Amino acid sequence: SVALPCSPCKDKALRCYTCVADGEDECNRQGSSTCPKYADACATVMGLNTLVKSCSYKSFCDKAHHGGEDVRMECCFTDDCNGPHLSHSHRGGHSATGVLSSSPALVLGALLLLHLAFGKP
């Protein structure tokens, strides 16, 4: 039998850059955080004037592969992979890039993930 990697099963939680900003530099200055237990992806959501980086889930990333032009989502699966080197990423792990449809539901879903992961009660 072949052993498959199980991201949620690992002892150490994934770390991702987390921010909401209007540019890459401002976003990256906000730093990275430890993700919730079952988060298995780091996401970067790029809109017309907004950049959101957060912990995410591979299943959500997979659903983001629909047509559209206004919002793009990139996912990666290693610690801090959505950090400053995202556009030049060769640091292991693989990347899934998709374009979110212009449906507000998917954009709101990405923002909701960020809020659920790091919002304060």
Tab-separated table of N, CA and C in Angstrom:
chain	number	residue	atom	x	y	z
A	1	SER	N	0.838	-1.191	0.000
A	1	SER	CA	0.000	0.000	0.000
A	1	SER	C	0.874	1.241	0.000
A	2	VAL	N	0.343	2.311	-0.529
A	2	VAL	CA	1.064	3.574	-0.642
A	2	VAL	C	0.568	4.524	0.441
A	3	ALA	N	1.498	5.112	1.177
A	3	ALA	CA	1.125	6.086	2.211
A	3	ALA	C	0.953	7.450	1.555
A	4	LEU	N	-0.199	8.048	1.762
A	4	LEU	CA	-0.461	9.374	1.210
A	4	LEU	C	-0.304	10.420	2.294
A	5	PRO	N	0.212	11.593	1.955
A	5	PRO	CA	0.344	12.647	2.970
A	5	PRO	C	-1.034	13.085	3.457
A	6	CYS	N	-1.108	13.400	4.703
A	6	CYS	CA	-2.374	13.817	5.300
A	6	CYS	C	-2.130	15.111	6.047
A	7	SER	N	-2.330	16.249	5.370
A	7	SER	CA	-2.042	17.546	5.985
A	7	SER	C	-2.728	17.743	7.323
A	8	PRO	N	-4.053	17.461	7.435
A	8	PRO	CA	-4.701	17.696	8.730
A	8	PRO	C	-4.199	16.761	9.825
A	9	CYS	N	-3.548	15.640	9.436
A	9	CYS	CA	-3.102	14.668	10.429
A	9	CYS	C	-1.758	15.039	11.051
A	10	LYS	N	-1.048	15.961	10.443
A	10	LYS	CA	0.272	16.287	10.965
A	10	LYS	C	0.152	17.002	12.309
A	11	ASP	N	1.181	16.876	13.127
A	11	ASP	CA	1.155	17.457	14.465
A	11	ASP	C	1.254	18.973	14.438
A	12	LYS	N	1.994	19.509	13.508
A	12	LYS	CA	2.249	20.948	13.467
A	12	LYS	C	1.250	21.633	12.538
A	13	ALA	N	0.617	22.688	13.032
A	13	ALA	CA	-0.354	23.418	12.221
A	13	ALA	C	0.354	24.206	11.121
A	14	LEU	N	-0.324	24.364	10.019
A	14	LEU	CA	0.171	25.154	8.905
A	14	LEU	C	0.246	26.626	9.306
A	15	ARG	N	1.212	27.340	8.768
A	15	ARG	CA	1.317	28.797	8.973
A	15	ARG	C	1.105	29.475	7.627
A	16	CYS	N	0.304	30.543	7.643
A	16	CYS	CA	0.036	31.307	6.422
A	16	CYS	C	0.090	32.794	6.728
A	17	TYR	N	0.466	33.575	5.720
A	17	TYR	CA	0.339	35.020	5.848
A	17	TYR	C	-1.144	35.350	5.888
A	18	THR	N	-1.523	36.277	6.762
A	18	THR	CA	-2.927	36.650	6.919
A	18	THR	C	-3.034	38.165	6.938
A	19	CYS	N	-3.824	38.707	6.024
A	19	CYS	CA	-3.954	40.157	5.952
A	19	CYS	C	-5.101	40.540	5.036
A	20	VAL	N	-5.501	41.774	5.171
A	20	VAL	CA	-6.395	42.428	4.219
A	20	VAL	C	-5.756	43.788	3.963
A	21	ALA	N	-5.403	44.068	2.717
A	21	ALA	CA	-4.699	45.313	2.401
A	21	ALA	C	-4.955	45.683	0.951
A	22	ASP	N	-4.417	46.834	0.560
A	22	ASP	CA	-4.588	47.239	-0.834
A	22	ASP	C	-3.334	47.001	-1.667
A	23	GLY	N	-2.324	46.371	-1.086
A	23	GLY	CA	-1.118	46.064	-1.839
A	23	GLY	C	-0.299	44.968	-1.187
A	24	GLU	N	0.574	44.360	-1.976
A	24	GLU	CA	1.393	43.230	-1.530
A	24	GLU	C	2.301	43.590	-0.353
A	25	ASP	N	3.016	44.710	-0.442
A	25	ASP	CA	3.957	45.075	0.624
A	25	ASP	C	3.243	45.309	1.948
A	26	GLU	N	2.151	46.071	1.900
A	26	GLU	CA	1.386	46.341	3.117
A	26	GLU	C	0.841	45.043	3.709
A	27	CYS	N	0.393	44.165	2.853
A	27	CYS	CA	-0.160	42.892	3.304
A	27	CYS	C	0.926	42.045	3.975
A	28	ASN	N	2.075	41.924	3.344
A	28	ASN	CA	3.146	41.088	3.884
A	28	ASN	C	3.677	41.605	5.216
A	29	ARG	N	3.631	42.917	5.429
A	29	ARG	CA	4.088	43.478	6.705
A	29	ARG	C	3.223	43.019	7.876
A	30	GLN	N	2.006	42.579	7.592
A	30	GLN	CA	1.116	42.119	8.658
A	30	GLN	C	1.514	40.737	9.176
A	31	GLY	N	2.383	40.039	8.463
A	31	GLY	CA	2.977	38.803	8.959
A	31	GLY	C	2.127	37.561	8.802
A	32	SER	N	2.619	36.475	9.402
A	32	SER	CA	1.932	35.194	9.284
A	32	SER	C	1.401	34.751	10.637
A	33	SER	N	0.480	33.813	10.577
A	33	SER	CA	-0.168	33.295	11.779
A	33	SER	C	-0.308	31.788	11.667
A	34	THR	N	-0.482	31.146	12.800
A	34	THR	CA	-0.752	29.713	12.817
A	34	THR	C	-2.210	29.497	12.439
A	35	CYS	N	-2.436	28.576	11.541
A	35	CYS	CA	-3.786	28.310	11.043
A	35	CYS	C	-4.583	27.445	12.012
A	36	PRO	N	-5.904	27.462	11.860
A	36	PRO	CA	-6.743	26.541	12.633
A	36	PRO	C	-6.367	25.096	12.312
A	37	LYS	N	-6.729	24.209	13.167
A	37	LYS	CA	-6.299	22.811	13.115
A	37	LYS	C	-6.472	22.137	11.750
A	38	TYR	N	-7.602	22.311	11.099
A	38	TYR	CA	-7.853	21.558	9.873
A	38	TYR	C	-7.566	22.335	8.588
A	39	ALA	N	-7.062	23.549	8.704
A	39	ALA	CA	-6.705	24.303	7.499
A	39	ALA	C	-5.526	23.607	6.822
A	40	ASP	N	-5.626	23.381	5.528
A	40	ASP	CA	-4.568	22.660	4.821
A	40	ASP	C	-4.065	23.414	3.590
A	41	ALA	N	-4.368	24.709	3.527
A	41	ALA	CA	-3.911	25.523	2.398
A	41	ALA	C	-3.751	26.970	2.849
A	42	CYS	N	-2.898	27.688	2.145
A	42	CYS	CA	-2.781	29.139	2.311
A	42	CYS	C	-3.356	29.750	1.038
A	43	ALA	N	-4.172	30.775	1.192
A	43	ALA	CA	-4.818	31.385	0.035
A	43	ALA	C	-4.419	32.846	-0.102
A	44	THR	N	-4.364	33.299	-1.338
A	44	THR	CA	-4.208	34.709	-1.661
A	44	THR	C	-5.339	35.052	-2.619
A	45	VAL	N	-6.181	35.994	-2.217
A	45	VAL	CA	-7.306	36.425	-3.045
A	45	VAL	C	-7.014	37.848	-3.493
A	46	MET	N	-6.964	38.053	-4.809
A	46	MET	CA	-6.623	39.355	-5.368
A	46	MET	C	-7.811	39.927	-6.113
A	47	GLY	N	-8.281	41.081	-5.634
A	47	GLY	CA	-9.369	41.781	-6.299
A	47	GLY	C	-8.838	43.026	-6.968
A	48	LEU	N	-9.736	43.877	-7.418
A	48	LEU	CA	-9.316	45.087	-8.130
A	48	LEU	C	-8.452	45.991	-7.265
A	49	ASN	N	-8.840	46.234	-6.022
A	49	ASN	CA	-8.076	47.118	-5.137
A	49	ASN	C	-7.828	46.500	-3.774
A	50	THR	N	-7.983	45.202	-3.659
A	50	THR	CA	-7.858	44.547	-2.362
A	50	THR	C	-7.089	43.247	-2.498
A	51	LEU	N	-6.275	42.972	-1.497
A	51	LEU	CA	-5.527	41.729	-1.417
A	51	LEU	C	-5.847	41.097	-0.078
A	52	VAL	N	-6.257	39.832	-0.085
A	52	VAL	CA	-6.571	39.105	1.143
A	52	VAL	C	-5.719	37.847	1.153
A	53	LYS	N	-4.994	37.640	2.245
A	53	LYS	CA	-4.229	36.406	2.429
A	53	LYS	C	-4.762	35.738	3.682
A	54	SER	N	-4.910	34.416	3.624
A	54	SER	CA	-5.483	33.724	4.774
A	54	SER	C	-5.195	32.236	4.722
A	55	CYS	N	-5.495	31.579	5.824
A	55	CYS	CA	-5.542	30.128	5.851
A	55	CYS	C	-6.792	29.717	5.086
A	56	SER	N	-6.764	28.548	4.509
A	56	SER	CA	-7.914	28.093	3.751
A	56	SER	C	-7.962	26.570	3.780
A	57	TYR	N	-8.749	26.027	2.884
A	57	TYR	CA	-8.935	24.585	2.780
A	57	TYR	C	-8.797	24.206	1.316
A	58	LYS	N	-8.118	23.093	1.048
A	58	LYS	CA	-7.914	22.663	-0.325
A	58	LYS	C	-9.247	22.522	-1.051
A	59	SER	N	-10.264	22.032	-0.353
A	59	SER	CA	-11.568	21.855	-0.990
A	59	SER	C	-12.139	23.192	-1.464
A	60	PHE	N	-11.915	24.260	-0.690
A	60	PHE	CA	-12.375	25.589	-1.102
A	60	PHE	C	-11.566	26.066	-2.303
A	61	CYS	N	-10.266	25.835	-2.271
A	61	CYS	CA	-9.403	26.229	-3.391
A	61	CYS	C	-9.839	25.526	-4.673
A	62	ASP	N	-10.158	24.243	-4.570
A	62	ASP	CA	-10.572	23.478	-5.745
A	62	ASP	C	-11.845	24.047	-6.361
A	63	LYS	N	-12.738	24.560	-5.544
A	63	LYS	CA	-14.004	25.107	-6.034
A	63	LYS	C	-13.827	26.490	-6.644
A	64	ALA	N	-12.681	27.107	-6.451
A	64	ALA	CA	-12.446	28.462	-6.949
A	64	ALA	C	-12.038	28.479	-8.419
A	65	HIS	N	-11.936	27.328	-9.048
A	65	HIS	CA	-11.478	27.257	-10.439
A	65	HIS	C	-12.638	27.430	-11.410
A	66	HIS	N	-13.212	28.614	-11.427
A	66	HIS	CA	-14.293	28.942	-12.352
A	66	HIS	C	-13.897	30.197	-13.111
A	67	GLY	N	-14.551	30.449	-14.221
A	67	GLY	CA	-14.228	31.619	-15.029
A	67	GLY	C	-14.544	32.921	-14.318
A	68	GLY	N	-13.971	33.993	-14.806
A	68	GLY	CA	-14.203	35.312	-14.236
A	68	GLY	C	-12.945	36.142	-14.362
A	69	GLU	N	-13.085	37.449	-14.193
A	69	GLU	CA	-11.925	38.316	-14.373
A	69	GLU	C	-11.657	39.223	-13.191
A	70	ASP	N	-12.640	39.453	-12.352
A	70	ASP	CA	-12.499	40.469	-11.313
A	70	ASP	C	-11.669	40.026	-10.120
A	71	VAL	N	-11.740	38.758	-9.763
A	71	VAL	CA	-11.071	38.278	-8.557
A	71	VAL	C	-10.323	36.997	-8.887
A	72	ARG	N	-9.084	36.917	-8.425
A	72	ARG	CA	-8.269	35.722	-8.646
A	72	ARG	C	-7.853	35.149	-7.303
A	73	MET	N	-7.817	33.837	-7.202
A	73	MET	CA	-7.410	33.172	-5.964
A	73	MET	C	-6.285	32.199	-6.270
A	74	GLU	N	-5.223	32.275	-5.476
A	74	GLU	CA	-4.116	31.328	-5.582
A	74	GLU	C	-4.002	30.598	-4.257
A	75	CYS	N	-3.752	29.301	-4.333
A	75	CYS	CA	-3.581	28.500	-3.123
A	75	CYS	C	-2.251	27.767	-3.178
A	76	CYS	N	-1.669	27.562	-2.013
A	76	CYS	CA	-0.444	26.783	-1.899
A	76	CYS	C	-0.530	26.016	-0.585
A	77	PHE	N	0.401	25.117	-0.341
A	77	PHE	CA	0.167	24.138	0.708
A	77	PHE	C	1.339	23.910	1.658
A	78	THR	N	2.252	24.874	1.757
A	78	THR	CA	3.371	24.760	2.694
A	78	THR	C	3.430	26.008	3.573
A	79	ASP	N	4.143	25.932	4.684
A	79	ASP	CA	4.221	27.059	5.615
A	79	ASP	C	4.627	28.353	4.914
A	80	ASP	N	3.853	29.404	5.171
A	80	ASP	CA	4.125	30.760	4.674
A	80	ASP	C	4.310	30.840	3.160
A	81	CYS	N	3.734	29.898	2.437
A	81	CYS	CA	3.905	29.876	0.976
A	81	CYS	C	3.197	31.030	0.281
A	82	ASN	N	2.275	31.713	0.978
A	82	ASN	CA	1.601	32.865	0.376
A	82	ASN	C	2.242	34.182	0.818
A	83	GLY	N	3.486	34.103	1.257
A	83	GLY	CA	4.216	35.278	1.731
A	83	GLY	C	4.837	36.074	0.601
A	84	PRO	N	5.866	36.872	0.918
A	84	PRO	CA	6.469	37.805	-0.041
A	84	PRO	C	6.984	37.161	-1.318
A	85	HIS	N	7.337	35.903	-1.283
A	85	HIS	CA	7.921	35.234	-2.444
A	85	HIS	C	6.872	34.590	-3.339
A	86	LEU	N	5.581	34.831	-3.104
A	86	LEU	CA	4.520	34.148	-3.841
A	86	LEU	C	4.727	34.203	-5.350
A	87	SER	N	5.050	35.368	-5.886
A	87	SER	CA	5.169	35.490	-7.334
A	87	SER	C	6.434	34.825	-7.874
A	88	HIS	N	7.355	34.476	-7.013
A	88	HIS	CA	8.578	33.792	-7.432
A	88	HIS	C	8.703	32.460	-6.707
A	89	SER	N	7.594	31.828	-6.402
A	89	SER	CA	7.593	30.656	-5.535
A	89	SER	C	8.217	29.433	-6.198
A	90	HIS	N	9.280	28.965	-5.567
A	90	HIS	CA	9.885	27.699	-5.962
A	90	HIS	C	10.241	26.932	-4.700
A	91	ARG	N	9.555	27.222	-3.584
A	91	ARG	CA	9.934	26.678	-2.286
A	91	ARG	C	9.245	25.381	-1.933
A	92	GLY	N	9.087	24.479	-2.824
A	92	GLY	CA	8.463	23.218	-2.462
A	92	GLY	C	6.962	23.365	-2.353
A	93	GLY	N	6.290	22.245	-2.235
A	93	GLY	CA	4.837	22.278	-2.226
A	93	GLY	C	4.385	22.609	-3.637
A	94	HIS	N	3.110	22.466	-3.866
A	94	HIS	CA	2.631	22.818	-5.190
A	94	HIS	C	1.589	23.899	-5.054
A	95	SER	N	1.261	24.503	-6.140
A	95	SER	CA	0.369	25.651	-6.118
A	95	SER	C	-0.820	25.391	-7.022
A	96	ALA	N	-1.967	25.870	-6.603
A	96	ALA	CA	-3.164	25.802	-7.435
A	96	ALA	C	-3.621	27.228	-7.661
A	97	THR	N	-3.745	27.607	-8.895
A	97	THR	CA	-4.168	28.965	-9.205
A	97	THR	C	-5.493	28.898	-9.923
A	98	GLY	N	-6.418	29.729	-9.498
A	98	GLY	CA	-7.720	29.753	-10.145
A	98	GLY	C	-8.254	31.155	-10.194
A	99	VAL	N	-9.224	31.351	-11.036
A	99	VAL	CA	-9.890	32.637	-11.104
A	99	VAL	C	-11.292	32.439	-10.572
A	100	LEU	N	-11.632	33.204	-9.539
A	100	LEU	CA	-12.971	33.116	-8.986
A	100	LEU	C	-13.947	33.749	-9.959
A	101	SER	N	-15.120	33.196	-10.043
A	101	SER	CA	-16.137	33.832	-10.871
A	101	SER	C	-16.480	35.169	-10.250
A	102	SER	N	-17.121	36.007	-10.997
A	102	SER	CA	-17.459	37.311	-10.450
A	102	SER	C	-18.635	37.214	-9.494
A	103	SER	N	-19.024	36.007	-9.147
A	103	SER	CA	-20.094	35.797	-8.180
A	103	SER	C	-19.684	36.329	-6.815
A	104	PRO	N	-20.457	37.227	-6.246
A	104	PRO	CA	-20.134	37.754	-4.917
A	104	PRO	C	-20.080	36.657	-3.857
A	105	ALA	N	-20.779	35.550	-4.068
A	105	ALA	CA	-20.795	34.479	-3.068
A	105	ALA	C	-19.401	33.907	-2.853
A	106	LEU	N	-18.634	33.699	-3.912
A	106	LEU	CA	-17.289	33.150	-3.751
A	106	LEU	C	-16.350	34.152	-3.100
A	107	VAL	N	-16.481	35.420	-3.455
A	107	VAL	CA	-15.646	36.449	-2.838
A	107	VAL	C	-15.973	36.546	-1.351
A	108	LEU	N	-17.260	36.575	-1.032
A	108	LEU	CA	-17.661	36.629	0.378
A	108	LEU	C	-17.216	35.377	1.117
A	109	GLY	N	-17.227	34.235	0.441
A	109	GLY	CA	-16.755	33.005	1.067
A	109	GLY	C	-15.291	33.099	1.454
A	110	ALA	N	-14.478	33.678	0.586
A	110	ALA	CA	-13.057	33.850	0.896
A	110	ALA	C	-12.876	34.772	2.091
A	111	LEU	N	-13.627	35.856	2.123
A	111	LEU	CA	-13.533	36.776	3.257
A	111	LEU	C	-14.055	36.130	4.532
A	112	LEU	N	-15.093	35.305	4.421
A	112	LEU	CA	-15.630	34.611	5.592
A	112	LEU	C	-14.599	33.650	6.166
A	113	LEU	N	-13.860	32.952	5.305
A	113	LEU	CA	-12.802	32.059	5.793
A	113	LEU	C	-11.790	32.825	6.629
A	114	LEU	N	-11.404	34.001	6.152
A	114	LEU	CA	-10.451	34.817	6.896
A	114	LEU	C	-11.037	35.218	8.240
A	115	HIS	N	-12.295	35.633	8.250
A	115	HIS	CA	-12.935	36.050	9.499
A	115	HIS	C	-13.071	34.884	10.476
A	116	LEU	N	-13.492	33.730	9.979
A	116	LEU	CA	-13.661	32.570	10.858
A	116	LEU	C	-12.333	32.107	11.436
A	117	ALA	N	-11.286	32.190	10.627
A	117	ALA	CA	-9.981	31.723	11.083
A	117	ALA	C	-9.354	32.670	12.097
A	118	PHE	N	-9.588	33.971	11.936
A	118	PHE	CA	-8.847	34.911	12.765
A	118	PHE	C	-9.696	35.978	13.422
A	119	GLY	N	-11.017	35.937	13.220
A	119	GLY	CA	-11.896	36.916	13.848
A	119	GLY	C	-11.935	36.713	15.351
A	120	LYS	N	-12.118	37.790	16.064
A	120	LYS	CA	-12.187	37.695	17.521
A	120	LYS	C	-13.640	37.629	17.938
A	121	PRO	N	-13.967	36.766	18.906
A	121	PRO	CA	-15.360	36.624	19.330
A	121	PRO	C	-15.886	37.892	19.966
